[in-house]
Structures are given as C-alpha cells and as structure tokens.
XYZ file of C-alpha atoms in Angstrom:
448
model
C 16.620 -13.359 -16.289
C 17.427 -9.826 -15.076
C 19.168 -7.135 -17.153
C 20.136 -3.509 -16.578
C 18.173 -1.096 -18.788
C 17.671 2.641 -19.245
C 14.151 4.022 -19.610
C 13.435 7.765 -19.805
C 17.008 8.408 -18.668
C 16.552 6.312 -15.508
C 18.587 3.151 -14.875
C 16.426 0.204 -13.864
C 16.620 -3.546 -13.440
C 14.227 -5.470 -15.681
C 13.099 -9.071 -15.909
C 13.161 -10.581 -19.429
C 10.282 -13.003 -19.973
C 9.744 -14.544 -23.400
C 6.442 -15.943 -22.142
C 4.983 -12.448 -21.752
C 3.293 -10.983 -24.812
C 3.703 -7.411 -23.534
C 6.264 -5.176 -21.833
C 4.953 -3.865 -18.518
C 6.023 -1.565 -15.676
C 4.665 -1.188 -12.163
C 2.997 2.060 -11.105
C 5.750 3.022 -8.645
C 8.417 2.844 -11.342
C 6.129 4.639 -13.801
C 5.941 7.575 -11.373
C 9.695 7.437 -10.876
C 10.440 7.913 -14.599
C 8.274 11.017 -14.742
C 4.747 9.730 -15.411
C 4.678 10.059 -19.218
C 1.186 10.560 -20.701
C -0.889 7.387 -20.812
C -3.093 6.133 -23.599
C -6.265 4.274 -22.554
C -6.130 0.491 -22.746
C -8.741 -2.233 -22.457
C -6.147 -5.016 -22.281
C -6.489 -7.515 -19.447
C -3.490 -9.595 -18.375
C -3.611 -13.027 -16.783
C -1.111 -15.156 -14.914
C 0.436 -12.337 -12.839
C -0.218 -13.330 -9.242
C -3.993 -13.435 -9.655
C -6.542 -14.384 -12.304
C -6.895 -11.200 -14.357
C -5.352 -7.721 -14.162
C -6.558 -4.617 -16.001
C -3.927 -2.376 -17.598
C -4.028 1.168 -16.183
C -2.913 2.401 -19.603
C 0.165 2.375 -21.839
C 2.833 4.792 -23.065
C 5.423 4.640 -25.817
C 9.134 5.144 -25.210
C 12.523 3.614 -26.008
C 14.403 1.095 -23.891
C 18.198 1.070 -23.996
C 20.358 -1.926 -23.100
C 23.965 -0.724 -23.332
C 24.329 0.452 -26.969
C 21.093 -1.033 -28.264
C 18.011 1.207 -28.205
C 14.628 -0.063 -29.397
C 11.099 1.386 -29.267
C 8.686 -0.079 -26.738
C 4.981 0.000 -25.952
C 4.810 -0.244 -22.157
C 1.704 -1.065 -20.109
C 1.342 0.169 -16.509
C 0.047 -2.203 -13.806
C -0.606 -1.591 -10.115
C 2.282 -2.119 -7.664
C 0.672 -5.042 -5.807
C 0.281 -6.878 -9.132
C 3.854 -6.561 -10.410
C 6.476 -7.267 -7.695
C 9.365 -5.968 -9.835
C 10.088 -2.718 -11.701
C 9.887 -3.688 -15.368
C 9.083 -6.852 -17.300
C 10.411 -6.975 -20.866
C 8.162 -9.137 -23.018
C 8.575 -10.881 -26.330
C 7.029 -7.859 -28.091
C 10.250 -5.938 -27.364
C 12.708 -8.824 -27.695
C 11.471 -9.985 -31.101
C 12.618 -6.702 -32.689
C 16.107 -8.181 -32.903
C 17.781 -11.579 -32.744
C 18.664 -12.771 -29.265
C 19.735 -15.843 -27.340
C 19.989 -16.690 -23.655
C 23.099 -18.305 -22.231
C 24.631 -18.850 -18.800
C 26.391 -15.445 -18.924
C 23.423 -13.313 -19.924
C 21.517 -12.326 -23.055
C 23.090 -12.026 -26.498
C 21.481 -9.563 -28.910
C 22.289 -9.236 -32.602
C 21.841 -5.871 -34.310
C 21.113 -5.451 -38.020
C 24.811 -5.188 -38.901
C 25.467 -8.559 -37.265
C 27.493 -7.090 -34.383
C 26.796 -9.144 -31.281
C 26.341 -7.575 -27.881
C 26.468 -9.510 -24.608
C 24.397 -8.036 -21.793
C 25.272 -9.640 -18.491
C 22.663 -10.571 -15.969
C 22.264 -7.769 -13.453
C 23.588 -8.365 -9.978
C 20.660 -8.870 -7.651
C 21.388 -8.848 -3.931
C 19.354 -11.704 -2.464
C 19.233 -10.276 1.034
C 18.118 -6.822 -0.125
C 14.419 -7.024 -1.138
C 14.300 -3.448 -2.447
C 15.880 -1.291 -5.117
C 18.292 1.415 -3.921
C 19.666 2.361 -7.344
C 17.888 5.732 -7.118
C 20.238 6.857 -4.309
C 22.815 8.973 -6.154
C 25.643 8.886 -3.579
C 27.222 5.412 -3.584
C 28.557 5.789 -0.022
C 25.105 6.694 1.273
C 23.604 3.861 -0.773
C 25.966 1.328 0.828
C 25.340 2.696 4.329
C 21.597 2.627 3.695
C 21.697 -0.980 2.507
C 23.702 -1.994 5.575
C 21.348 -0.087 7.897
C 18.237 -1.728 6.476
C 19.606 -5.262 6.233
C 20.890 -5.143 9.813
C 17.489 -4.131 11.233
C 16.091 -6.496 13.856
C 13.445 -5.903 16.539
C 15.269 -5.920 19.884
C 12.635 -4.936 22.420
C 14.157 -3.176 25.426
C 11.397 -0.596 26.016
C 7.646 -0.844 26.570
C 4.846 1.698 26.363
C 2.806 -0.129 29.054
C -0.274 0.658 26.948
C -3.004 -1.965 26.835
C -6.445 -1.906 25.264
C -9.384 -1.873 27.647
C -12.897 -2.455 26.282
C -15.740 -0.787 28.203
C -19.292 -1.808 27.271
C -22.600 -0.009 27.789
C -24.158 -3.118 29.333
C -23.192 -6.626 30.356
C -25.441 -8.530 27.953
C -23.119 -10.836 25.960
C -22.874 -10.626 22.186
C -22.946 -14.148 20.813
C -23.177 -15.120 17.139
C -22.882 -18.460 15.380
C -19.986 -19.439 13.162
C -20.584 -18.933 9.449
C -20.347 -21.711 6.889
C -17.059 -22.070 5.040
C -15.948 -24.099 2.049
C -13.241 -26.733 2.477
C -10.462 -24.512 1.012
C -11.621 -21.673 3.287
C -11.465 -23.980 6.311
C -7.901 -24.890 5.372
C -6.972 -21.204 5.215
C -8.579 -20.585 8.619
C -6.745 -23.549 10.164
C -3.403 -22.252 8.868
C -4.014 -18.750 10.245
C -5.275 -19.988 13.620
C -2.224 -22.228 14.017
C 0.093 -19.340 13.141
C -1.634 -16.964 15.575
C -1.529 -19.542 18.368
C 2.185 -20.163 17.803
C 2.895 -16.421 17.938
C 0.801 -15.913 21.074
C -1.549 -13.525 19.274
C -4.615 -15.559 20.306
C -5.475 -18.234 22.836
C -8.324 -20.698 23.282
C -11.446 -19.203 24.873
C -14.600 -20.162 26.748
C -16.057 -16.634 26.839
C -19.798 -15.878 26.807
C -19.002 -13.431 24.002
C -18.326 -14.647 20.481
C -18.239 -12.837 17.151
C -18.205 -14.565 13.753
C -15.166 -15.009 11.579
C -15.189 -13.764 7.980
C -12.740 -14.162 5.101
C -12.003 -11.093 2.979
C -10.213 -11.164 -0.364
C -7.058 -9.041 -0.557
C -5.849 -7.165 -3.640
C -3.535 -10.027 -4.574
C -6.409 -12.517 -4.487
C -5.377 -14.162 -1.214
C -7.758 -14.403 1.727
C -7.466 -12.406 4.951
C -9.021 -13.703 8.154
C -11.124 -10.999 9.865
C -13.606 -10.885 12.730
C -17.015 -9.239 12.380
C -17.168 -7.136 15.557
C -20.020 -4.884 14.399
C -22.475 -5.969 17.103
C -19.835 -5.667 19.817
C -18.861 -2.224 18.511
C -22.426 -0.907 18.920
C -22.131 -1.623 22.669
C -18.595 -0.276 23.059
C -17.936 3.135 24.629
C -15.783 4.964 22.097
C -12.207 6.067 22.722
C -12.060 9.733 21.646
C -8.296 9.898 21.185
C -7.935 12.162 18.126
C -6.470 10.906 14.886
C -4.256 13.365 12.973
C -5.893 15.476 10.274
C -4.653 14.314 6.881
C -4.432 17.934 5.675
C -2.135 18.844 8.578
C 0.017 15.779 7.955
C 0.420 16.707 4.289
C 1.233 20.331 5.150
C 4.322 19.128 7.026
C 5.750 17.517 3.886
C 6.108 20.625 1.718
C 9.740 21.285 2.680
C 10.917 17.703 2.128
C 13.051 16.736 -0.872
C 13.620 13.064 -0.036
C 11.294 10.696 1.793
C 11.386 7.316 3.483
C 8.218 5.454 4.431
C 8.016 2.644 6.974
C 5.455 -0.152 6.728
C 4.706 -1.984 9.980
C 3.941 -5.682 9.837
C 0.645 -6.474 11.618
C 0.507 -3.019 13.192
C -2.290 -3.530 15.728
C -0.704 -6.747 17.027
C 2.070 -4.652 18.609
C -0.423 -3.597 21.311
C -1.517 -5.882 24.175
C -5.115 -6.471 25.280
C -6.046 -5.901 28.928
C -6.583 -9.285 30.559
C -10.167 -8.446 31.539
C -11.035 -7.346 27.997
C -9.731 -10.388 26.143
C -13.035 -12.232 26.610
C -14.836 -9.564 24.575
C -12.639 -10.285 21.533
C -13.680 -13.936 21.443
C -14.555 -15.383 18.039
C -15.744 -18.725 16.736
C -14.519 -20.832 13.838
C -15.723 -24.137 12.393
C -13.790 -26.068 15.037
C -13.155 -23.850 18.043
C -13.388 -20.627 20.028
C -10.504 -18.220 20.551
C -9.768 -14.765 21.955
C -7.057 -12.207 21.263
C -4.033 -11.455 23.421
C -3.124 -8.629 21.030
C -5.355 -5.878 19.612
C -7.219 -7.204 16.550
C -8.365 -5.366 13.465
C -12.102 -4.607 13.436
C -12.697 -3.244 16.929
C -13.975 0.331 16.808
C -11.281 1.523 19.233
C -8.352 -0.302 17.611
C -7.279 2.757 15.540
C -7.335 5.035 18.593
C -5.289 2.772 20.849
C -2.798 2.146 18.063
C -2.417 5.886 17.438
C -1.717 6.320 21.184
C 0.842 3.528 20.995
C 2.717 4.736 17.914
C 2.704 8.354 19.133
C 4.243 7.208 22.426
C 6.922 5.132 20.680
C 8.068 8.031 18.479
C 7.111 10.892 20.821
C 10.612 12.445 20.914
C 11.094 12.177 17.151
C 7.631 13.634 16.557
C 8.529 16.685 18.650
C 11.714 17.192 16.619
C 9.894 16.816 13.306
C 12.035 13.800 12.388
C 9.031 11.618 11.634
C 5.389 12.194 10.652
C 2.760 9.575 11.475
C -0.808 8.807 10.509
C -1.842 5.504 12.079
C 0.577 2.906 10.697
C 1.682 5.189 7.847
C 5.104 6.482 8.887
C 7.050 8.951 6.751
C 10.469 10.520 7.251
C 11.032 13.714 5.214
C 14.516 15.142 4.701
C 16.268 17.952 2.845
C 18.907 15.692 1.237
C 20.065 12.065 1.147
C 22.556 12.387 4.021
C 19.964 14.072 6.230
C 17.495 11.340 5.271
C 19.963 8.594 6.196
C 20.600 10.140 9.634
C 16.876 10.546 10.314
C 16.095 7.010 9.154
C 18.816 5.635 11.430
C 17.200 7.274 14.467
C 13.737 6.050 13.489
C 14.908 2.456 12.996
C 16.808 2.530 16.287
C 13.640 3.603 18.110
C 11.545 1.045 16.236
C 13.969 -1.712 17.209
C 13.973 -0.674 20.884
C 10.179 -1.034 20.989
C 10.219 -4.329 19.093
C 8.432 -3.100 15.974
C 8.328 -5.585 13.109
C 8.702 -4.039 9.663
C 7.567 -5.169 6.245
C 10.740 -4.134 4.431
C 9.430 -5.058 0.980
C 6.744 -2.389 1.352
C 9.057 0.312 2.720
C 10.546 3.122 0.630
C 13.920 4.684 1.314
C 15.223 8.124 0.266
C 12.834 8.556 -2.653
C 12.296 11.957 -4.265
C 8.749 10.952 -5.225
C 6.486 8.787 -3.106
C 2.860 7.875 -2.603
C 1.566 8.608 0.899
C -2.014 8.559 2.178
C -3.256 8.368 -1.404
C -1.254 11.386 -2.613
C 1.907 11.788 -4.673
C 4.554 13.861 -2.877
C 7.405 15.378 -4.930
C 9.522 18.536 -4.570
C 7.174 20.123 -2.058
C 4.167 19.537 -4.294
C 1.209 17.302 -3.536
C -0.968 15.764 -6.231
C -3.591 12.995 -6.358
C -2.371 9.449 -6.938
C -3.052 7.805 -10.266
C -5.478 5.192 -8.930
C -7.750 7.974 -7.672
C -7.755 9.888 -10.948
C -8.302 6.710 -12.968
C -11.227 5.787 -10.714
C -12.862 9.161 -11.415
C -12.216 8.932 -15.149
C -13.744 5.459 -15.309
C -16.765 6.245 -13.111
C -19.995 5.591 -15.080
C -22.708 8.228 -15.290
C -24.791 7.916 -12.071
C -28.209 6.293 -12.364
C -29.289 6.662 -8.736
C -28.840 8.816 -5.639
C -26.537 6.199 -4.149
C -24.272 6.358 -7.202
C -24.215 10.170 -6.974
C -23.159 9.842 -3.326
C -20.365 7.469 -4.336
C -19.174 9.805 -7.086
C -19.179 12.874 -4.830
C -17.361 10.903 -2.159
C -14.690 9.988 -4.681
C -14.327 13.473 -6.182
C -14.368 15.045 -2.718
C -10.878 13.631 -2.390
C -9.826 16.210 -5.022
C -11.621 19.150 -3.368
C -8.382 20.936 -2.505
C -7.223 20.674 -6.136
C -10.440 21.944 -7.778
C -11.253 25.646 -7.638
C -14.848 26.305 -6.517
C -15.455 22.587 -6.055
C -18.698 23.091 -4.105
C -20.093 25.364 -6.819
C -19.160 22.948 -9.615
C -20.642 19.979 -7.737
C -23.839 21.781 -6.625
C -26.160 20.319 -9.333
C -25.121 16.865 -8.144
C -25.210 17.566 -4.410
C -28.718 19.031 -4.811
C -29.892 15.542 -5.797
C -29.040 14.340 -2.280
C -31.590 16.599 -0.591
C -34.612 15.019 1.070
C -37.779 14.751 -1.014
C -35.885 15.557 -4.229
C -36.828 13.590 -7.338
C -33.841 12.001 -9.057
C -33.405 13.622 -12.458
C -30.003 13.523 -14.139
C -30.490 16.369 -16.590
C -28.157 18.637 -18.580
C -26.928 20.564 -15.498
C -26.089 17.355 -13.677
C -24.371 15.876 -16.732
C -22.322 19.047 -17.162
C -21.209 18.969 -13.520
C -20.385 15.261 -13.825
C -18.210 15.867 -16.900
C -16.426 18.858 -15.330
C -15.528 16.881 -12.239
C-alpha cells in the first residue's frame, strides 16, 4: 500500500510493507534528499528481486505522514535492487498503532486521536516519479509529453556496419554446454530475437559461441563471445567523446534529463555481406545478426556514428550531450528543460528510437551520469565508487594493486597531487620489482 510521506523536507511516495523488518530507500532518492551521512552496516537483505542484497549503509531521520512524525532508521540500497523510492517497514510502523483498510492506513497516536492517511494516487501509465517538478503546469505537460512518446520512424541514417577482416580464414567455435534452465532462457531469447527480426537462421562458415552473463538483478543476459573474431577485425577508429569534455559541458546546467535507449546497438543495421561474420551457435541451431550485436569490437564506434548523426543538429546547438547510449539534456530551468526535451524526443521518434522510460530521468536537479553526480554545476564521484574504494581490502599482490589504482584513478581529478600520493603503490608495478607492501605503501593506500 502506497502513502505520501515527507523525509528531509522532501515529499515522496512510499510503500508500506509489514513483511519488511527494515525501512529502506533507494540510492537515487537518497541523493535527492541531500545524501545525509551514512553509518556503516553489515546487514544483508533477502527477498528483494534477487537472493541477497548488501546495505550500502544507514542514516537516522524522521518520517512525517501528515501530522504524525516518527524517528526512523533508514537503510540505503542500490537503485536496481529497489524499484521504488522508499519502503516503510514494520520497524517504523510498530512505533504506533495502525490498521489497514480499503481507504488507506489508520494510525493511532498516544492521545488516541486517529488519523486516516489515504493511499497515494499512483498513475498506472506513468512509470516514473515527477513530484520533484515544482511547477504543476510544467509537470502536467511533461507527463503528457513522456506518455505520448512513440517511435514513428520517418528518417534513416543509412548507416550500416561493415566488418573487414585481416584474412579470410573462418573463425569457428563449438557451442558451450548449458544447463536445462539456461537452455530455456536461450530458447526464449532466440524466439524473441527472431520475431523482432534482430537475427535470422544461418549457415555461415563463421560461428562464435554463446555465453550467458548474470545481470545486476540476477537475471541472465545472452551474449556472444566474439573475442577470436575481434582479433581478426580491422578496427574502426571513429573517436569516442572524452568523458572529461562531456562533463565540462554540464557545469552551467541546473536541471537535467537523461534518456536511456532500449537495446541501443540494435538500432543499427548490419551490412548484408557482414552478417555471416556475426554467426553464433546455440545448443539447437545457428543464427546470425541483422542488427549490430553487443560484443563486436567496432560496435561502439558504429553506434557513436549513428547516434551523432541522429542528433547532429541538436548537438551543434548544445541541446543534447551524448556519450555512446548515455544521453543527457542540460537546461537552465524547468521550462527550458521541457522545451529541450520535447525537441530531443521528437528527433528520437523520427528515427524510430525505442526508449526505456523506467530508466530515464526528467528535469532533475541532481543526477548520476557516467558514474558521476551532477548538481548545481558541481561534479562529484558517485556513491558506489566511493564505497568500492572504502571497502577495498589491503592489496596482497601486484594484480590487486593494479585493481586498486585503476579504481582510485577514477578520482584523480578530485585528489590534489594524486600521482605523488599514489607513487609508493605505482612503483610496485615496475618490472623486476619485488612486491613488498611496507609502511610507505600502507600509508599511500590509507590516504587514497
């Protein structure tokens, strides 16, 4: 059952669940309420979309439901784990008497005054929260704009992916063994791809093996291992944008919208003569791609060409900023953001782009983009990166030092004299250097 609540002065919609032993919030909403300081937590949750989920940490605050304000201990979980803003558990509810009925939730305070809190109105056809948009007229226009979006392809880039190999010796690998549940997953995906025209049956001399990779939510993703084919492929040198330059363009923005494309690479066609190279084998057949698959070494380059062509006019005007399939629309205010978003969605529709609306963000003052938090012209590292550094164990090998430096290198622009601080660790990576994690190395590790 959903209720309207206030947390840290921000109005939110929460789900009340008496089966949950704890009150939890997703990371996106945690950032939205101002990122209060977190206390470390070793608590692991179960039953939330996957087997077990580690708490990022917890903070203490008060939750207000109309006139009733009660203290709460709130755990933070990653966004992909918790598909809603806040979950109010029995730990919060048991602080007062309450009952559920068809009209909402009835709470009883200590002086026996009863309060009825009606179930929040949840728009079924709007899979996102727009309550943060302050202007109600803009909020209504935004909701209408998003809900009316449909791909209506009237334009084409004419771009197709051509694979050029160094030789004509076929790459052919056997199918890998799969369990029965894995075979079922493969059959479902193959059927779906065939129905959408993404793949077709093949009799190519080339064939790469299929692999199943586990996603963050625990589900399986079907991928193709094109590593051997990639070693023979002549590389497309189309430049990808520099992340630093992309971020520099966001400093003047006050509000941001981000667009998430559904199956981004599949928007680009394969050249007919190159389809045979994409062939792959499963436990019961051989197929090849009509659309550009993930895993080919040149897939990112051709997709960057494609998306740059689609939004070329808006890129020139500074309306939109793009890094691969990460699309962001900065604006100086909500009205400006609405106008810019309207132009972007119109262009996306004309080129038949399919969007994953549940993963899009609209007119937010704080967002996560390319692993950074963007707010009021300031850029800071995202929480998952900082938590990963904080939880990194003391290195016991050169490989672990490499991993740690790779992770902390992400923060180079935020750490004064980073190279000097990290030098005792980077010295361990030199050839013919004995691994010794002494006081200097430990000091550098702790500083970073």
